[in-house]
PDB file of C-alpha atoms in Angstrom:
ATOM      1  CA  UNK A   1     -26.609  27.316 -44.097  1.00 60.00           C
ATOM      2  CA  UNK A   2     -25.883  25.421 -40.864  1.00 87.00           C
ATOM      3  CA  UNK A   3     -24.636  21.751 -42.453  1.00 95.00           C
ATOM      4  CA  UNK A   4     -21.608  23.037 -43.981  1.00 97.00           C
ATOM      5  CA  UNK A   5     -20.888  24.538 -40.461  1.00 97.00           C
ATOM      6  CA  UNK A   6     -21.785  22.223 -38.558  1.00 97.00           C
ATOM      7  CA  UNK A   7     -19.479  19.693 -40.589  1.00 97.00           C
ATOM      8  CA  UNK A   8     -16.637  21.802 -40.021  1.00 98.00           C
ATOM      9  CA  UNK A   9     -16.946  21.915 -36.231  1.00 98.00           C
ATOM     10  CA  UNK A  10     -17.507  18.154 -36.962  1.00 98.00           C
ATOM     11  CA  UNK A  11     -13.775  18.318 -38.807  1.00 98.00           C
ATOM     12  CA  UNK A  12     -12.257  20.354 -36.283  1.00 98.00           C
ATOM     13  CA  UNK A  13     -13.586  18.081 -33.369  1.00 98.00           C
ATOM     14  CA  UNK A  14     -12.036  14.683 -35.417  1.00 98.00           C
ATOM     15  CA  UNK A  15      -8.783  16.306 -36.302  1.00 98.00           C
ATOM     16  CA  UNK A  16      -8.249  17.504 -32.104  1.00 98.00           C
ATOM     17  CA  UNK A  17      -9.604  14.001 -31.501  1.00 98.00           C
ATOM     18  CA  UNK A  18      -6.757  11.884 -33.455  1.00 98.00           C
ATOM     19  CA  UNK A  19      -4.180  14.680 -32.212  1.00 98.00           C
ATOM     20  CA  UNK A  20      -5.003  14.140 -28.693  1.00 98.00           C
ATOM     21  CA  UNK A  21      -5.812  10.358 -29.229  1.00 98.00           C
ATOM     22  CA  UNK A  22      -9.049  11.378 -26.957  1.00 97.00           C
ATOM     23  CA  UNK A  23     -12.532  11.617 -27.448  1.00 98.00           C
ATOM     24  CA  UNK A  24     -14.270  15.270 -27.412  1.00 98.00           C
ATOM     25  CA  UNK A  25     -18.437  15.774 -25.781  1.00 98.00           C
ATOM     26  CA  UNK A  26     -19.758  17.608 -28.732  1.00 98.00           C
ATOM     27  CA  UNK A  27     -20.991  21.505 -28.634  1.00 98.00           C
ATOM     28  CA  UNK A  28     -24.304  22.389 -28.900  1.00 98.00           C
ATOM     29  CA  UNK A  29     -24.208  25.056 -31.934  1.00 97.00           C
ATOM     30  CA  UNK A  30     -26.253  27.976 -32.263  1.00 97.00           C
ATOM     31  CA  UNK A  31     -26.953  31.140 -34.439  1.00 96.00           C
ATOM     32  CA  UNK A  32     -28.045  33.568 -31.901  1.00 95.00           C
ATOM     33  CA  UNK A  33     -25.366  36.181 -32.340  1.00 95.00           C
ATOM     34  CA  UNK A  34     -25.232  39.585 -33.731  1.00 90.00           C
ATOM     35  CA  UNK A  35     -22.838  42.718 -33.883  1.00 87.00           C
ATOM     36  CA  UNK A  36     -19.448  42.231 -34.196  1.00 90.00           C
ATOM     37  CA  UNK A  37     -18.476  39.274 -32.907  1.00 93.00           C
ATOM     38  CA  UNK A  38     -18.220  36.427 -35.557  1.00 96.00           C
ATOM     39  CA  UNK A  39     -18.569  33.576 -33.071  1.00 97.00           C
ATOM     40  CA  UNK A  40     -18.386  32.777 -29.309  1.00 97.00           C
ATOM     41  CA  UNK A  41     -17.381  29.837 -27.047  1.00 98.00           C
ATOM     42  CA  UNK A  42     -19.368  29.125 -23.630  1.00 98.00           C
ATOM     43  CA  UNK A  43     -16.752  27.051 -22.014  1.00 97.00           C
ATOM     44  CA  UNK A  44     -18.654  25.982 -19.506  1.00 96.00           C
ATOM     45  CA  UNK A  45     -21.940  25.365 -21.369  1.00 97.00           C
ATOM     46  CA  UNK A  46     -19.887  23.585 -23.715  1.00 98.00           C
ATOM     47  CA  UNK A  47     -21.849  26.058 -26.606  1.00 98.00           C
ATOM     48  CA  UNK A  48     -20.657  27.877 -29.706  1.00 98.00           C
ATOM     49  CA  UNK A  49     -22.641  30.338 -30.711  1.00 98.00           C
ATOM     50  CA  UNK A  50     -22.167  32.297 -34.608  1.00 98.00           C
ATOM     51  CA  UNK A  51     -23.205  34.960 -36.661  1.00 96.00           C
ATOM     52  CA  UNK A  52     -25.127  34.497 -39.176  1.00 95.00           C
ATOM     53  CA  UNK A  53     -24.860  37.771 -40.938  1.00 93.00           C
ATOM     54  CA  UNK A  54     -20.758  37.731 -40.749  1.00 94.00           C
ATOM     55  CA  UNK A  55     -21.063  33.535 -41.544  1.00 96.00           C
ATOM     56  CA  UNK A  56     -23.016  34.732 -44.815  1.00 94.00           C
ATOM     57  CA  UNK A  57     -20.782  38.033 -46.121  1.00 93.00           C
ATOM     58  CA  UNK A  58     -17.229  36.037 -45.511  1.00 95.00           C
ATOM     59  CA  UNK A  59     -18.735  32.026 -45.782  1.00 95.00           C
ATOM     60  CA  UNK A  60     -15.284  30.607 -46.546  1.00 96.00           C
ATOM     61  CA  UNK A  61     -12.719  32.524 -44.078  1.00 96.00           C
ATOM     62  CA  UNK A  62     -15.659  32.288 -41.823  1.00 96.00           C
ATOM     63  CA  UNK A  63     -15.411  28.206 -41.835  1.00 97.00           C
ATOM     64  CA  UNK A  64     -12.258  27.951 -41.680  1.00 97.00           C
ATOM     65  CA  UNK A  65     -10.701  30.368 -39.608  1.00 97.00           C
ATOM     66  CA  UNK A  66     -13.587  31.534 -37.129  1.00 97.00           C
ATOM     67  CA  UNK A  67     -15.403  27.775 -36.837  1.00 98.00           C
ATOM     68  CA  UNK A  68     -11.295  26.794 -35.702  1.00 98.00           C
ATOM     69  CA  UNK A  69     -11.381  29.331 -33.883  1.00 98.00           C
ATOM     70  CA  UNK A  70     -14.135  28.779 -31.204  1.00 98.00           C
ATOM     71  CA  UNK A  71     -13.708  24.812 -31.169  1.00 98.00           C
ATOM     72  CA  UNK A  72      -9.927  25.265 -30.413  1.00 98.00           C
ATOM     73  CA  UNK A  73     -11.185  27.732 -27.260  1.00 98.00           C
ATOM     74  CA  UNK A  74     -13.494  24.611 -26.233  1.00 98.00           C
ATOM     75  CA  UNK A  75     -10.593  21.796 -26.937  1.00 98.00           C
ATOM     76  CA  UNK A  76      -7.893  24.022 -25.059  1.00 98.00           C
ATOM     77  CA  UNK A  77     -10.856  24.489 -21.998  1.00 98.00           C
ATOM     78  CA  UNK A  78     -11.147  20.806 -21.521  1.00 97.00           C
ATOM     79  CA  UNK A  79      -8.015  20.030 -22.623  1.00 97.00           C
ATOM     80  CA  UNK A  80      -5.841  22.181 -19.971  1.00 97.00           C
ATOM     81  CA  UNK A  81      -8.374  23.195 -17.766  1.00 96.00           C
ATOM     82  CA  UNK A  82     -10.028  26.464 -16.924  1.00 94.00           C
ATOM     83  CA  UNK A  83      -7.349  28.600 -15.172  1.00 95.00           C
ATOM     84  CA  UNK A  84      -5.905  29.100 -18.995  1.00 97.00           C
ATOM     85  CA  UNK A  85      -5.552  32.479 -20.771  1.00 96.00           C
ATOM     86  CA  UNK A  86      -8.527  32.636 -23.429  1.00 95.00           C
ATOM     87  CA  UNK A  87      -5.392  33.171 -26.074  1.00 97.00           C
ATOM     88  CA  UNK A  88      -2.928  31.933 -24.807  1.00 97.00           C
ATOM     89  CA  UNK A  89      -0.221  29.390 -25.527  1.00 97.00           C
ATOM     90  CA  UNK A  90      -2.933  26.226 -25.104  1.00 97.00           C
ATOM     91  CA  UNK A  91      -5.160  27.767 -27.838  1.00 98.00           C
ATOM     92  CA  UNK A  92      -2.454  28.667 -30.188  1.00 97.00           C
ATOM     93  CA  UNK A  93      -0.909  25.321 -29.959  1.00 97.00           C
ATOM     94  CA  UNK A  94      -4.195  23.698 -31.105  1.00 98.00           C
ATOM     95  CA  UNK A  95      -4.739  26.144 -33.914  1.00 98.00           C
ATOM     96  CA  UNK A  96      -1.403  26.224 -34.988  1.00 98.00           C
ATOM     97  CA  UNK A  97      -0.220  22.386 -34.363  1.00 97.00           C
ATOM     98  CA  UNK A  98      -3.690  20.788 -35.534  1.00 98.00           C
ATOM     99  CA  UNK A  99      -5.478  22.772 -37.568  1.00 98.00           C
ATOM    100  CA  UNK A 100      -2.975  24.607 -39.378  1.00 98.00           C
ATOM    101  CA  UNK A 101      -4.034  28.019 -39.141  1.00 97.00           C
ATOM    102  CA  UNK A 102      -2.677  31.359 -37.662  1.00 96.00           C
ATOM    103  CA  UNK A 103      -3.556  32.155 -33.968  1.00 96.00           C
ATOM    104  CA  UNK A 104      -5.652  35.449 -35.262  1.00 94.00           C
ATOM    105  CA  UNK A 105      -7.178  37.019 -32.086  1.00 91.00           C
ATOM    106  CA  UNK A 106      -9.624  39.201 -33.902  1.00 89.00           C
ATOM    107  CA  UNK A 107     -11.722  39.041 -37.470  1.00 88.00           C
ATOM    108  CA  UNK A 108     -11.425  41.675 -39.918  1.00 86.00           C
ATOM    109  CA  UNK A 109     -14.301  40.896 -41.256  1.00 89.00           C
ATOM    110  CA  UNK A 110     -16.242  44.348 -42.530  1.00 85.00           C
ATOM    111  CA  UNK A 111     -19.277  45.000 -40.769  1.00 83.00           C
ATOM    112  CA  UNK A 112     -22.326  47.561 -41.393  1.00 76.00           C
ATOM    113  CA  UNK A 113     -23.667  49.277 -38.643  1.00 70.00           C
ATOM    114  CA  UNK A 114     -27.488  49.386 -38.557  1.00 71.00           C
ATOM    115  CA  UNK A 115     -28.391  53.043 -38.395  1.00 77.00           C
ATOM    116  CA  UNK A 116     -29.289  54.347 -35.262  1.00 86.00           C
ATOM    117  CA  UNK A 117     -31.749  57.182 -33.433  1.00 92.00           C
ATOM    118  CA  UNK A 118     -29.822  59.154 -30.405  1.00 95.00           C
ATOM    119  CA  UNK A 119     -31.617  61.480 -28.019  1.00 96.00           C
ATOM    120  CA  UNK A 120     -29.737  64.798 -27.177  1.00 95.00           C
ATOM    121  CA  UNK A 121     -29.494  65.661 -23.651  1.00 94.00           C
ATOM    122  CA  UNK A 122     -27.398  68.509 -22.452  1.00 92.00           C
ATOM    123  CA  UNK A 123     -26.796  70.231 -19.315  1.00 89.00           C
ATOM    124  CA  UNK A 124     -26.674  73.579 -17.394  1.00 81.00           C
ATOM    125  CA  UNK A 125     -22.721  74.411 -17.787  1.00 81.00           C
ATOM    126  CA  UNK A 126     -22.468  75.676 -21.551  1.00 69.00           C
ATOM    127  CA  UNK A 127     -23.421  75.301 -25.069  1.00 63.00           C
ATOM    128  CA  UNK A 128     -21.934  72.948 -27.315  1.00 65.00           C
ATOM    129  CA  UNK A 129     -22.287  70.303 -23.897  1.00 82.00           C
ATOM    130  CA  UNK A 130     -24.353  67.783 -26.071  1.00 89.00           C
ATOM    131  CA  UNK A 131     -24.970  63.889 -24.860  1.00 92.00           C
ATOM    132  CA  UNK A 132     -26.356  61.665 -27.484  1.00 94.00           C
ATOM    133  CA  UNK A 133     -28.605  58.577 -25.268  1.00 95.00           C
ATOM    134  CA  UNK A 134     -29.429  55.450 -27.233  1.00 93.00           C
ATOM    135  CA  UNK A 135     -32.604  54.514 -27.422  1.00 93.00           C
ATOM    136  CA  UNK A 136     -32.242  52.315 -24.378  1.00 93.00           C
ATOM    137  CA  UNK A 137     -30.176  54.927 -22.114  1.00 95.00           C
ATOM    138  CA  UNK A 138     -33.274  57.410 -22.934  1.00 96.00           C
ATOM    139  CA  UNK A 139     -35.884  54.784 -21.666  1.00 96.00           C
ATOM    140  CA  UNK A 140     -34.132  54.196 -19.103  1.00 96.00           C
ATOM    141  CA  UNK A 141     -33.876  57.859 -18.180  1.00 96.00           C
ATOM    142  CA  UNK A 142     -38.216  58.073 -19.262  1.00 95.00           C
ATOM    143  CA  UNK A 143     -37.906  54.971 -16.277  1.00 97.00           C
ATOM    144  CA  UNK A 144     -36.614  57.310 -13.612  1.00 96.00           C
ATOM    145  CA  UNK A 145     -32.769  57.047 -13.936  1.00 96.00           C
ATOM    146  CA  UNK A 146     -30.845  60.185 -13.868  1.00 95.00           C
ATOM    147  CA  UNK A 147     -27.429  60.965 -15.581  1.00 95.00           C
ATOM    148  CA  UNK A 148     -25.178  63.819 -14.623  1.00 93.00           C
ATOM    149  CA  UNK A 149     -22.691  65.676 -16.461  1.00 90.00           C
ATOM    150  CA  UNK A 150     -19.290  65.161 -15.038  1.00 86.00           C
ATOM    151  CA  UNK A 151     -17.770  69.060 -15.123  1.00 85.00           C
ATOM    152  CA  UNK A 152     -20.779  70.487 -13.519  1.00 87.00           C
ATOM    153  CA  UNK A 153     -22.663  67.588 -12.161  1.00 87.00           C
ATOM    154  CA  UNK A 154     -26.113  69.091 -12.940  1.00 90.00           C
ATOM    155  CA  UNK A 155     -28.605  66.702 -14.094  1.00 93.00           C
ATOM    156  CA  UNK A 156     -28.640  65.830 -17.705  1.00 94.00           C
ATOM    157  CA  UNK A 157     -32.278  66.917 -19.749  1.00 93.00           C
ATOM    158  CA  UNK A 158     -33.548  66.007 -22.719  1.00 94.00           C
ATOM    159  CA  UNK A 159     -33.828  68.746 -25.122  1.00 92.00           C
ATOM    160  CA  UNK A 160     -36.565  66.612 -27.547  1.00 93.00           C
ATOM    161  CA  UNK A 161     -34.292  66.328 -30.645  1.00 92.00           C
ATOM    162  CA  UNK A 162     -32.993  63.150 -31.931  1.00 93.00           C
ATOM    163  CA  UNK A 163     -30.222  63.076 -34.448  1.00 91.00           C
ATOM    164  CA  UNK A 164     -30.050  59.571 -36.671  1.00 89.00           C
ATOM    165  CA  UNK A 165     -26.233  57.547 -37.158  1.00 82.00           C
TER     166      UNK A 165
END
């Protein structure tokens, strides 16, 4: 799965390179990213890190639009500087003027939420007042941490059912 990727950064870094007549430090690349973000650019790490799942369900947008994507956010860093807008005019330039490709903000790429358990909590100022916790806002209550409802500001209590999304 990675070499096709990582020859397409590869591309992206050569085209930018003969554009710019300058040489480019290399990314480190990694596959450590889930949700819904397709890929992500550590500017100052120098570090592009992708989604596997997304890379596998849309492979050939994925390389060419997403990889171009995060390299022209690393070229455009050490190209122009820091103090740049993350999509701004610097970014679009490179991914319109040397790769070709529309300055697309945001995938569309369809994802599929995992299911997921929430813990009802409600509070003292009517029925129907229902607060579904994630599983890591309930620990963090079973920790000690206390959340309040905002109209009557009475302490929020779990009421032992879980619904699953």
């Amino acid at each position: 799965m990675p070499e096709q990727l990582n020859a397409r950064v590869e591309a992206c870094y050569q085209q930018a390179e003969a554009f710019f007549q300058r040489r480019f430090p290399r990314p480190e690349i990694s596959f450590r990213l889930r949700g819904q973000k397709a890929g992500v650019a550590h500017l100052d790490e120098n570090l592009l890190r992708f989604n596997p799942q997304l890379y596998r369900e849309n492979h050939d947008h994925f390389l060419l639009q997403t990889v171009a994507h995060e390299v022209a956010h690393l070229i455009a860093h050490q190209m122009f500087g820091p103090r740049i807008r993350p999509h701004g005019e610097e970014w679009q330039l490179i991914m319109r003027g040397i790769y070709g490709l529309p300055p697309d903000r945001c995938h569309t790429y369809e994802i599929k939420r995992r299911r997921s358990t929430r813990y009802l909590y409600r509070c003292h100022c009517g029925e129907g007042n229902e607060f579904p916790f994630s599983a890591q806002r309930h620990n963090l209550v079973a920790q000690g941490r206390r959340y309040y409802c905002r109209r009557c500001r009475a302490t929020l209590v779990f009421t032992g059912e879980t619904r699953r999304e």
